[in-house]
Tab-separated table of C-alpha atoms in Angstrom:
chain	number	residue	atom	x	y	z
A	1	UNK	CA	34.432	-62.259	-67.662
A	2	UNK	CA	34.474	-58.945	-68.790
A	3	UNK	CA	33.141	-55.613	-67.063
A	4	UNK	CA	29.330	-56.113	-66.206
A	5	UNK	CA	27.151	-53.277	-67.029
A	6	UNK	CA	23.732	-52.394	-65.025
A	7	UNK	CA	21.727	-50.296	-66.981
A	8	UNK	CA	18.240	-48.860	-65.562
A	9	UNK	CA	15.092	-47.159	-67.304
A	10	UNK	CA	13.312	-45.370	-64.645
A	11	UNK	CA	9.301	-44.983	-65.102
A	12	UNK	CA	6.763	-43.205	-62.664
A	13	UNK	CA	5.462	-47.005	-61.954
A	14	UNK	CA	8.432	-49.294	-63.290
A	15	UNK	CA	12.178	-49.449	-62.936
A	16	UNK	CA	13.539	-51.935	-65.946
A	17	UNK	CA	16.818	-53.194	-65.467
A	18	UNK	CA	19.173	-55.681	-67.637
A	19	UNK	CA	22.809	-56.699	-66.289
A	20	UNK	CA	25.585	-56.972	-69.283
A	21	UNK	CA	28.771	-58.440	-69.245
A	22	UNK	CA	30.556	-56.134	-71.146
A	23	UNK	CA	34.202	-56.943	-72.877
A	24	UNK	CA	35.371	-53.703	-74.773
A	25	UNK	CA	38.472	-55.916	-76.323
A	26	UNK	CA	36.314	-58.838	-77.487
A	27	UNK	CA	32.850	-57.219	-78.337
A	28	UNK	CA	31.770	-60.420	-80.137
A	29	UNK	CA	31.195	-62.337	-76.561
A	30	UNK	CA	29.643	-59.604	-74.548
A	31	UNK	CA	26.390	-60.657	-73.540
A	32	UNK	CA	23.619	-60.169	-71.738
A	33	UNK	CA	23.343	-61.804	-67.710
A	34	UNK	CA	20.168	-60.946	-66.902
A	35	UNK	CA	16.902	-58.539	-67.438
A	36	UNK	CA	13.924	-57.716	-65.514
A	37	UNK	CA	11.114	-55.253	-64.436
A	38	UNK	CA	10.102	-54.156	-61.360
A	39	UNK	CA	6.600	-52.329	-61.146
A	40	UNK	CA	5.016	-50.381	-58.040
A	41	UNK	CA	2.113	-48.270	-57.688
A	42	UNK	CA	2.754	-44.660	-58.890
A	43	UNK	CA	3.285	-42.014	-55.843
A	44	UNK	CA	0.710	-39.442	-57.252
A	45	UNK	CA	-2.265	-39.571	-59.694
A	46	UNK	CA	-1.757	-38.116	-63.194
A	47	UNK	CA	1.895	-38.339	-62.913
A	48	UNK	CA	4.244	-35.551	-64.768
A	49	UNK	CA	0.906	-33.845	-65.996
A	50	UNK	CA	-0.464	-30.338	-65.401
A	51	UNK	CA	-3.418	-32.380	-62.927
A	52	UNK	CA	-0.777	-34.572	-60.868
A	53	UNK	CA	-2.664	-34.804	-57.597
A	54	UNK	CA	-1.070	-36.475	-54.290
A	55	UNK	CA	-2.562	-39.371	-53.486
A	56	UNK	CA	-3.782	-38.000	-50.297
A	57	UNK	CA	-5.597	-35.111	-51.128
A	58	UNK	CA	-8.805	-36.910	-51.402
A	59	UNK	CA	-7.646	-38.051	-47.629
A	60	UNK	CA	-7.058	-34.986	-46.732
A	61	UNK	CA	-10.615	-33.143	-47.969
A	62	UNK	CA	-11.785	-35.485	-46.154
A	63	UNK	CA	-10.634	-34.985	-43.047
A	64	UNK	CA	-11.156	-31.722	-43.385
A	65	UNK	CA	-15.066	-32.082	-44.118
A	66	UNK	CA	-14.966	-33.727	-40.925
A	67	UNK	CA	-13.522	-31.147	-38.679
A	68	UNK	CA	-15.255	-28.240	-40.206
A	69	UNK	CA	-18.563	-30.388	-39.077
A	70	UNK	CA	-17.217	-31.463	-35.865
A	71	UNK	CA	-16.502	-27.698	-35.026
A	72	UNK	CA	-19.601	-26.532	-36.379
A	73	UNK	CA	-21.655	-28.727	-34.102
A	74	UNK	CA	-19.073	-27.554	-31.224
A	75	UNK	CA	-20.005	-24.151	-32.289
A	76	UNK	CA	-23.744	-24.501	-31.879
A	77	UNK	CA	-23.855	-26.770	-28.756
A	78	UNK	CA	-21.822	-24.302	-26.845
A	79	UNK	CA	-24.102	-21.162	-28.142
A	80	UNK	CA	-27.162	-23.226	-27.202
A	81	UNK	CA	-25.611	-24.116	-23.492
A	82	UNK	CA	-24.714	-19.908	-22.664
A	83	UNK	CA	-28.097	-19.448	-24.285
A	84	UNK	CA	-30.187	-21.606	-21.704
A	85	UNK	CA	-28.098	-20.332	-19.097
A	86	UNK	CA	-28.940	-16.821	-19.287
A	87	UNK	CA	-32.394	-17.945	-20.446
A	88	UNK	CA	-32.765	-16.909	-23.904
A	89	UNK	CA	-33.800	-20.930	-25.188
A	90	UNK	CA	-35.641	-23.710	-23.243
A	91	UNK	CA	-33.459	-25.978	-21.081
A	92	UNK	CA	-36.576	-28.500	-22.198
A	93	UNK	CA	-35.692	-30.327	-25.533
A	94	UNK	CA	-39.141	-30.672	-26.402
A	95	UNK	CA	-40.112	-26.435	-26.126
A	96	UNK	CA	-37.354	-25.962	-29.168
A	97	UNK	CA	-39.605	-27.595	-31.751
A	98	UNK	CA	-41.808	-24.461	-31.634
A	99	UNK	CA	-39.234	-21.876	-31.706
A	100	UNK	CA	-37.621	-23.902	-35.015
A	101	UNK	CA	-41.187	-23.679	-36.818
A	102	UNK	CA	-40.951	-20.079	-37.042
A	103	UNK	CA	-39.502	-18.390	-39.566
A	104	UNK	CA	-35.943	-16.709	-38.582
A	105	UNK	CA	-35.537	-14.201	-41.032
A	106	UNK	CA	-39.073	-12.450	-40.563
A	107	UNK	CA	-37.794	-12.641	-36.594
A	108	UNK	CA	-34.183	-11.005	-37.545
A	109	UNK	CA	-36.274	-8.347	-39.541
A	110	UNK	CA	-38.677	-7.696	-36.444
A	111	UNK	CA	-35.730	-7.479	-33.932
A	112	UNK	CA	-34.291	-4.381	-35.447
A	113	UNK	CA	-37.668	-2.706	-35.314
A	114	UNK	CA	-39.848	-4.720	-31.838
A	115	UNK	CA	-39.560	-6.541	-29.022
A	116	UNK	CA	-38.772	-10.338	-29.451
A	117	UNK	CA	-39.908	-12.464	-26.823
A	118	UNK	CA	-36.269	-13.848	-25.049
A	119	UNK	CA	-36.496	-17.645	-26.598
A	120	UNK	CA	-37.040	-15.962	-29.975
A	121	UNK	CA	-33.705	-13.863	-29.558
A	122	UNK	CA	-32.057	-17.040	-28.946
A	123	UNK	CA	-33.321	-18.242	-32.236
A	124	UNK	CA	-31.940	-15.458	-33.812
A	125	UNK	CA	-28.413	-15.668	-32.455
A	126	UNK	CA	-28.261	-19.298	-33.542
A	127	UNK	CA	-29.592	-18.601	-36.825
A	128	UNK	CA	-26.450	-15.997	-37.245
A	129	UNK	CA	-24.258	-18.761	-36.327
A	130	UNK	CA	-25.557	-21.085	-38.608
A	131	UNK	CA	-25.154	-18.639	-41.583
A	132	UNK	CA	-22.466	-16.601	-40.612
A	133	UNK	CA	-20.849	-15.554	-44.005
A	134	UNK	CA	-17.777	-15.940	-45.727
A	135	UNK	CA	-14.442	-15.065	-44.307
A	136	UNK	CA	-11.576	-15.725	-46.191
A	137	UNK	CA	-8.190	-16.529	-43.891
A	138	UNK	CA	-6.048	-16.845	-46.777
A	139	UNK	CA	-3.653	-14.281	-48.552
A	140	UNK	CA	-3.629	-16.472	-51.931
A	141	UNK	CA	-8.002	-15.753	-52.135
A	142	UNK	CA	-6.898	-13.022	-53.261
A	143	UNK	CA	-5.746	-13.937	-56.542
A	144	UNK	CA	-8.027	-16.790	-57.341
A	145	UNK	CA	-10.778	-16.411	-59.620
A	146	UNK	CA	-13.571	-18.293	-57.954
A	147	UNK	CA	-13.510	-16.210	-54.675
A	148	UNK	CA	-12.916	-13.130	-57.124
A	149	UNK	CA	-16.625	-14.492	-58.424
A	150	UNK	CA	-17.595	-15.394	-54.935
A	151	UNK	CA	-16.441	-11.571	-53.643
A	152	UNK	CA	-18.412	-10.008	-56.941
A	153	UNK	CA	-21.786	-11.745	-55.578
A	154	UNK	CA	-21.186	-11.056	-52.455
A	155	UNK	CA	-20.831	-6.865	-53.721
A	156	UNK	CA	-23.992	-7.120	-55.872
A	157	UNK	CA	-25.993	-8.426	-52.775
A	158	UNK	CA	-25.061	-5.631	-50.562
A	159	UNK	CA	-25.351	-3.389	-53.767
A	160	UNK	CA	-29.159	-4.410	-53.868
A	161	UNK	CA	-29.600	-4.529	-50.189
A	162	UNK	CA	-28.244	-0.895	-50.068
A	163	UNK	CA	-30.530	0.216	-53.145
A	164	UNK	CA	-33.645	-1.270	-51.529
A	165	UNK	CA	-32.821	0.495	-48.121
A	166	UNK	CA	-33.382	-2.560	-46.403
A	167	UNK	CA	-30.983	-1.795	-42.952
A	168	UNK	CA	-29.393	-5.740	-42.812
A	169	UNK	CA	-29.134	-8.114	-45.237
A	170	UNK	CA	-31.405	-10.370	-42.613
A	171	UNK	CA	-34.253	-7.505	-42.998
A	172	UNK	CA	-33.451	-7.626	-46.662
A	173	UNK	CA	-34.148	-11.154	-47.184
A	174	UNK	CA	-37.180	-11.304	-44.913
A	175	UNK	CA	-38.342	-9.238	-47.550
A	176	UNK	CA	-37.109	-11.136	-50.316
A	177	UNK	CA	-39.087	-14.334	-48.526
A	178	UNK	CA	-42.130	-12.459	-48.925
A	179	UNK	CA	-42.190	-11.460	-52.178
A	180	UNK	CA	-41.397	-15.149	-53.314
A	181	UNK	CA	-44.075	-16.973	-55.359
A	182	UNK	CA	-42.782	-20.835	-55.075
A	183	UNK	CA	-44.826	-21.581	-58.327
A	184	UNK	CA	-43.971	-18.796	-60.581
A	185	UNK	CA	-40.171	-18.710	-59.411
A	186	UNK	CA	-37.830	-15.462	-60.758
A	187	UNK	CA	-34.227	-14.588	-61.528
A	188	UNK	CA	-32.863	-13.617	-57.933
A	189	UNK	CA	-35.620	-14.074	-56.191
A	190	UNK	CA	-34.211	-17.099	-53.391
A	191	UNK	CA	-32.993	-16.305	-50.229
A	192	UNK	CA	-30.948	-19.524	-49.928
A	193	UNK	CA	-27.698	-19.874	-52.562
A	194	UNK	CA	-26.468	-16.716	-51.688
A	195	UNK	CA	-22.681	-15.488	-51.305
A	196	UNK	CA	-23.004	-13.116	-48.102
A	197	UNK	CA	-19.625	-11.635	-46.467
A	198	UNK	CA	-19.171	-12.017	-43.141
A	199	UNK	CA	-18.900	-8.321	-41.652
A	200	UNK	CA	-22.708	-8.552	-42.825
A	201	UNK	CA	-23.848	-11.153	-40.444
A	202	UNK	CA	-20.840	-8.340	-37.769
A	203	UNK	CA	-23.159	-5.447	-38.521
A	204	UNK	CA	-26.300	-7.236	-38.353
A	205	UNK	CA	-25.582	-9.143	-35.049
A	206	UNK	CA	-24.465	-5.517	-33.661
A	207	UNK	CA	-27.829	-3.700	-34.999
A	208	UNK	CA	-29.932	-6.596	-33.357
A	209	UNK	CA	-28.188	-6.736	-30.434
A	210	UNK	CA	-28.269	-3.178	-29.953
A	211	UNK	CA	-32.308	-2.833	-30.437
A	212	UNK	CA	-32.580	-5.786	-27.783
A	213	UNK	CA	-30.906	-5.016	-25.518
A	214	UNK	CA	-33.119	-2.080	-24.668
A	215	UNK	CA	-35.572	-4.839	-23.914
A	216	UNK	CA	-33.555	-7.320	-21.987
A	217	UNK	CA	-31.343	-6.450	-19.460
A	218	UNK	CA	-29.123	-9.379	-19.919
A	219	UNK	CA	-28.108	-8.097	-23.029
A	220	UNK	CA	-24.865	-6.665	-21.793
A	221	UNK	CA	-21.706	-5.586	-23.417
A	222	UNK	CA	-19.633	-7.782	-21.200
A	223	UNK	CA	-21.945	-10.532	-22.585
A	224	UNK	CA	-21.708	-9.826	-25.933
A	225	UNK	CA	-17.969	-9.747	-26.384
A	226	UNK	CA	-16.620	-11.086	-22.662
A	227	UNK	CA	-14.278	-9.665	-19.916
A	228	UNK	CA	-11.734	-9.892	-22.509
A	229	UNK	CA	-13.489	-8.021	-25.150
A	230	UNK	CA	-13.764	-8.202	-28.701
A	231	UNK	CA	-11.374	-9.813	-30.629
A	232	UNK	CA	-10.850	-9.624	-34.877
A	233	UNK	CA	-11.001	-13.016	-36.750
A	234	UNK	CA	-9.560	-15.179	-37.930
A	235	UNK	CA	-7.775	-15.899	-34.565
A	236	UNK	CA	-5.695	-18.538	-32.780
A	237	UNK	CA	-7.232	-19.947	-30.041
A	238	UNK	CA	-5.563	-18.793	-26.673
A	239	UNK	CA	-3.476	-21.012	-24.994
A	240	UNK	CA	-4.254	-22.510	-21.931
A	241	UNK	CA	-1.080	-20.779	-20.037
A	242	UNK	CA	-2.389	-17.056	-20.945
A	243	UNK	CA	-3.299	-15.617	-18.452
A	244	UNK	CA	-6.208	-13.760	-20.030
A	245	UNK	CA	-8.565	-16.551	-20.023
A	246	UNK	CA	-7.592	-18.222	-16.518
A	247	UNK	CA	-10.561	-19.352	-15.056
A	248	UNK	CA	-12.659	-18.345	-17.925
A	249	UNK	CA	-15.147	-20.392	-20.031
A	250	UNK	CA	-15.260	-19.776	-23.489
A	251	UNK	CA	-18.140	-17.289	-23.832
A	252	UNK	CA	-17.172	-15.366	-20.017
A	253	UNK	CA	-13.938	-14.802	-22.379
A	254	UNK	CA	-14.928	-14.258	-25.576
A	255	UNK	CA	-18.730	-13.637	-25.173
A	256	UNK	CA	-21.590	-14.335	-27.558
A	257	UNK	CA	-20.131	-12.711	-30.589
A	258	UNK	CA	-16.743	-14.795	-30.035
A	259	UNK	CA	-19.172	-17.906	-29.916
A	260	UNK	CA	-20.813	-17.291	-33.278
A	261	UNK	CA	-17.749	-15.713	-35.409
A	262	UNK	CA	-14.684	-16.790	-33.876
A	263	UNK	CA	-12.501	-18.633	-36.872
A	264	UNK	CA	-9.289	-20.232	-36.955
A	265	UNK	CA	-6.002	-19.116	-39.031
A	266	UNK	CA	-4.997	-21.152	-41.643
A	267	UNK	CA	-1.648	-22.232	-39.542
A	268	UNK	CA	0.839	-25.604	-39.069
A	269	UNK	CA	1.174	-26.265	-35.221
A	270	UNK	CA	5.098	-26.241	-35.154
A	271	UNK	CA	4.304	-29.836	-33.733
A	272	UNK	CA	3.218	-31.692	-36.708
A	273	UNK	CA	6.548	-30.080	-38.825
A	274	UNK	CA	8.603	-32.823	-39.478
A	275	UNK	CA	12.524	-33.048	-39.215
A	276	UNK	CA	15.098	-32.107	-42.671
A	277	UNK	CA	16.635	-35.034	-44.478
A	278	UNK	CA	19.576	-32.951	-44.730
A	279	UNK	CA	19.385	-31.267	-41.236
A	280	UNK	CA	18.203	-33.678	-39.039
A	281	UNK	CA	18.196	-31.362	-35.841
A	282	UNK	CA	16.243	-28.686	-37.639
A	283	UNK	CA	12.181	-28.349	-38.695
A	284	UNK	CA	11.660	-28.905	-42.117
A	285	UNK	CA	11.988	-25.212	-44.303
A	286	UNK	CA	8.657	-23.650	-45.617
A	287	UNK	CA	8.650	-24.316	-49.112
A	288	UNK	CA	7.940	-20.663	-49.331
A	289	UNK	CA	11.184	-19.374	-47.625
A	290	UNK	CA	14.157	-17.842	-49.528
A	291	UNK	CA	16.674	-20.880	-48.583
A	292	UNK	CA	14.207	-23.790	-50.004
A	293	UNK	CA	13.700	-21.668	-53.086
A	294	UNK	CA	17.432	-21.424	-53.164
A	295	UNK	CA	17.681	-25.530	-52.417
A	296	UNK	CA	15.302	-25.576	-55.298
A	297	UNK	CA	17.092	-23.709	-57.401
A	298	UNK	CA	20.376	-25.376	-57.395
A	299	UNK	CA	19.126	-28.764	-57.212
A	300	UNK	CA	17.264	-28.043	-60.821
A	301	UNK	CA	20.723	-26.594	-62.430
A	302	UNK	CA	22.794	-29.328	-61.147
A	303	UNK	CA	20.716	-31.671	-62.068
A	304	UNK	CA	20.424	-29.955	-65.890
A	305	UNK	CA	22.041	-31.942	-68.707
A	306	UNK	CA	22.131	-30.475	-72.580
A	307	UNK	CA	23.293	-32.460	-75.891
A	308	UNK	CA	26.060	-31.337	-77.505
A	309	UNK	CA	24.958	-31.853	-81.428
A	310	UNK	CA	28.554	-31.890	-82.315
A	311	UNK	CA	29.530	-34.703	-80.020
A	312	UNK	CA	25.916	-36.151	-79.564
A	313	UNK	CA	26.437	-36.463	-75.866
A	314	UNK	CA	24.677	-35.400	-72.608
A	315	UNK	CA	27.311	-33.116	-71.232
A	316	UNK	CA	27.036	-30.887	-67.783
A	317	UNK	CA	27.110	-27.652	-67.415
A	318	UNK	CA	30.755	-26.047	-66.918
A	319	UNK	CA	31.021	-23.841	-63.994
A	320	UNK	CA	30.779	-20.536	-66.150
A	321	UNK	CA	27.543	-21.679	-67.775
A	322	UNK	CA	26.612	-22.775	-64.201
A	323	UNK	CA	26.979	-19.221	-63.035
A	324	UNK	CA	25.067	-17.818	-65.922
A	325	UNK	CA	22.248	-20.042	-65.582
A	326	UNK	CA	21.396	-19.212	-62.076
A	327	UNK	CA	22.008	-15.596	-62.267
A	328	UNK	CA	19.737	-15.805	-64.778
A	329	UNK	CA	17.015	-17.348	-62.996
A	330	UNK	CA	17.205	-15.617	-59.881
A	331	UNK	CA	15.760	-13.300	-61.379
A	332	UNK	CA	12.647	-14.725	-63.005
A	333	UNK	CA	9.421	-16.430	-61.950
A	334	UNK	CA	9.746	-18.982	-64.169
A	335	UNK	CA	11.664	-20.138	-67.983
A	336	UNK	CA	11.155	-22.515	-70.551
């Protein structure tokens, strides 16, 4: 028997293999042992493509659809609970039914301007947190072109509402609600669809609150932003061992303005980080950090074959054409 070979073809799906005995002095009775396939599902969809996806991104939407609700309805219930306790909505499930008939923009418009009776500030407050505007908690938004359309919108609304002299955008849409014929629509006449920023529901909620409170004495600053006051979002939450909120529900903490805008970073919990392959006492590296770019780097030009057309063989790189290559690419974003 001579030398056996094993020779593979690797696929995204497939790995084809064929065993060869081999005899280099007596070529005539080389032969082949054996061949075969062995097929598998492929690890991502649209593999080596401009689209290839992970297979659980759809997964992972998902799941975080379902937060974003499950918060939301956190959100609201906990509003609607400090609400009823300081009496501005019914503790009686059957008295909302009333308060949701009427319309809550023509009551954010009157607030600025009148007296709203207490259950119908309460209606305001939870209409704020159930359109609350866009915040964006991520540096990268600032680069992509559909917030860069979202962000022009949400300019040419407060353009218009500042042309019209219309003090909120929840006055200026009251306004809009009225002029609306449902069965001879116009261009930019809706009041729902719209791209609104979130330091316009900020102001608005501070103009409101500020009219109201003249009104109703339990409008009071510790309320609206708790004993320990106002905070900027996107936030973390604050961890059970600070000291700050010992002892503190939510909204004695963070009052009613920290119920309706508070918003989460975009952040892993050091937790879920899993261990290095290569390091298995450290946390995984950021992909973004200097040393996993470096990893990245080197792994690519080591990896790097060329064909020599003189010889017509793959051949490495030597160590000075090593050195060239990544000098070379350290300083670029990217090379063909």
């Amino acid at each position: 028997m001579g030398k056996l070979v094993l020779g593979l073809d690797l696929g995204p799906n497939s790995i084809g293999w064929a065993l060869v005995d081999d005899d280099p002095t007596k070529p005539a009775e080389s032969k082949l042992v054996d061949v075969g396939v062995r097929i598998f599902p492929e690890g991502v969809d649209n593999f080596d493509t401009s689209k290839e996806i992970s297979r659980n991104e759809d997964r992972r939407i998902a799941r975080g659809m379902r937060r974003q609700i499950r918060r939301r309805a956190r959100r609201r219930r906990k509003l609607k609970e400090a609400l009823i306790g300081i009496g501005l909505w019914p503790s009686v499930p059957g008295e909302e039914a009333g308060l949701y008939q009427k319309d809550p923009y023509a009551l954010r418009d009157r607030a600025l301007r009148e007296r709203l009776e207490p259950f119908e500030v309460g209606r305001v407050l939870l209409h704020l947190n159930q359109r609350r505007g866009f915040l964006s908690n991520r540096k990268k938004d600032r680069g992509d072109k559909e917030v860069q359309g979202m962000l022009a919108e949400i300019n040419e609304n407060e353009r218009e509402r500042r042309d019209g002299g219309f003090p909120t955008i929840g006055a200026w849409l009251a306004e809009k609600l009225t002029m609306m014929d449902h069965h001879v629509r116009k261009e930019n006449d809706q009041v729902r669809n719209r791209h609104l920023a979130r330091s316009q529901y900020e102001d608005e909620f501070e103009a409101i609150w500020t009219a109201q409170a003249k009104f109703h004495p339990v409008l009071t600053e510790n309320l609206k932003y708790g004993k320990i006051g106002k905070q900027k979002y996107p936030a973390k939450p604050i961890p059970r061992y600070d000291q700050r909120g010992k002892g503190l529900s939510p909204i004695e903490a963070f009052g009613i303005y920290g119920a309706i805008f508070f918003q989460r970073p975009m952040y892993w919990p050091r937790s879920v980080v899993g261990l290095c392959e290569l390091e298995p006492k450290q946390k995984r590296c950021p992909r973004g950090d200097r040393h996993a770019q470096r990893f990245r780097l080197l792994q690519e030009v080591n990896n790097l074959r060329y064909t020599d057309p003189d010889v017509g063989d793959e051949c490495e790189l030597s160590t000075t054409e090593r050195s060239l290559l990544l000098d070379y690419l350290s300083t670029r974003d990217k090379a063909t």
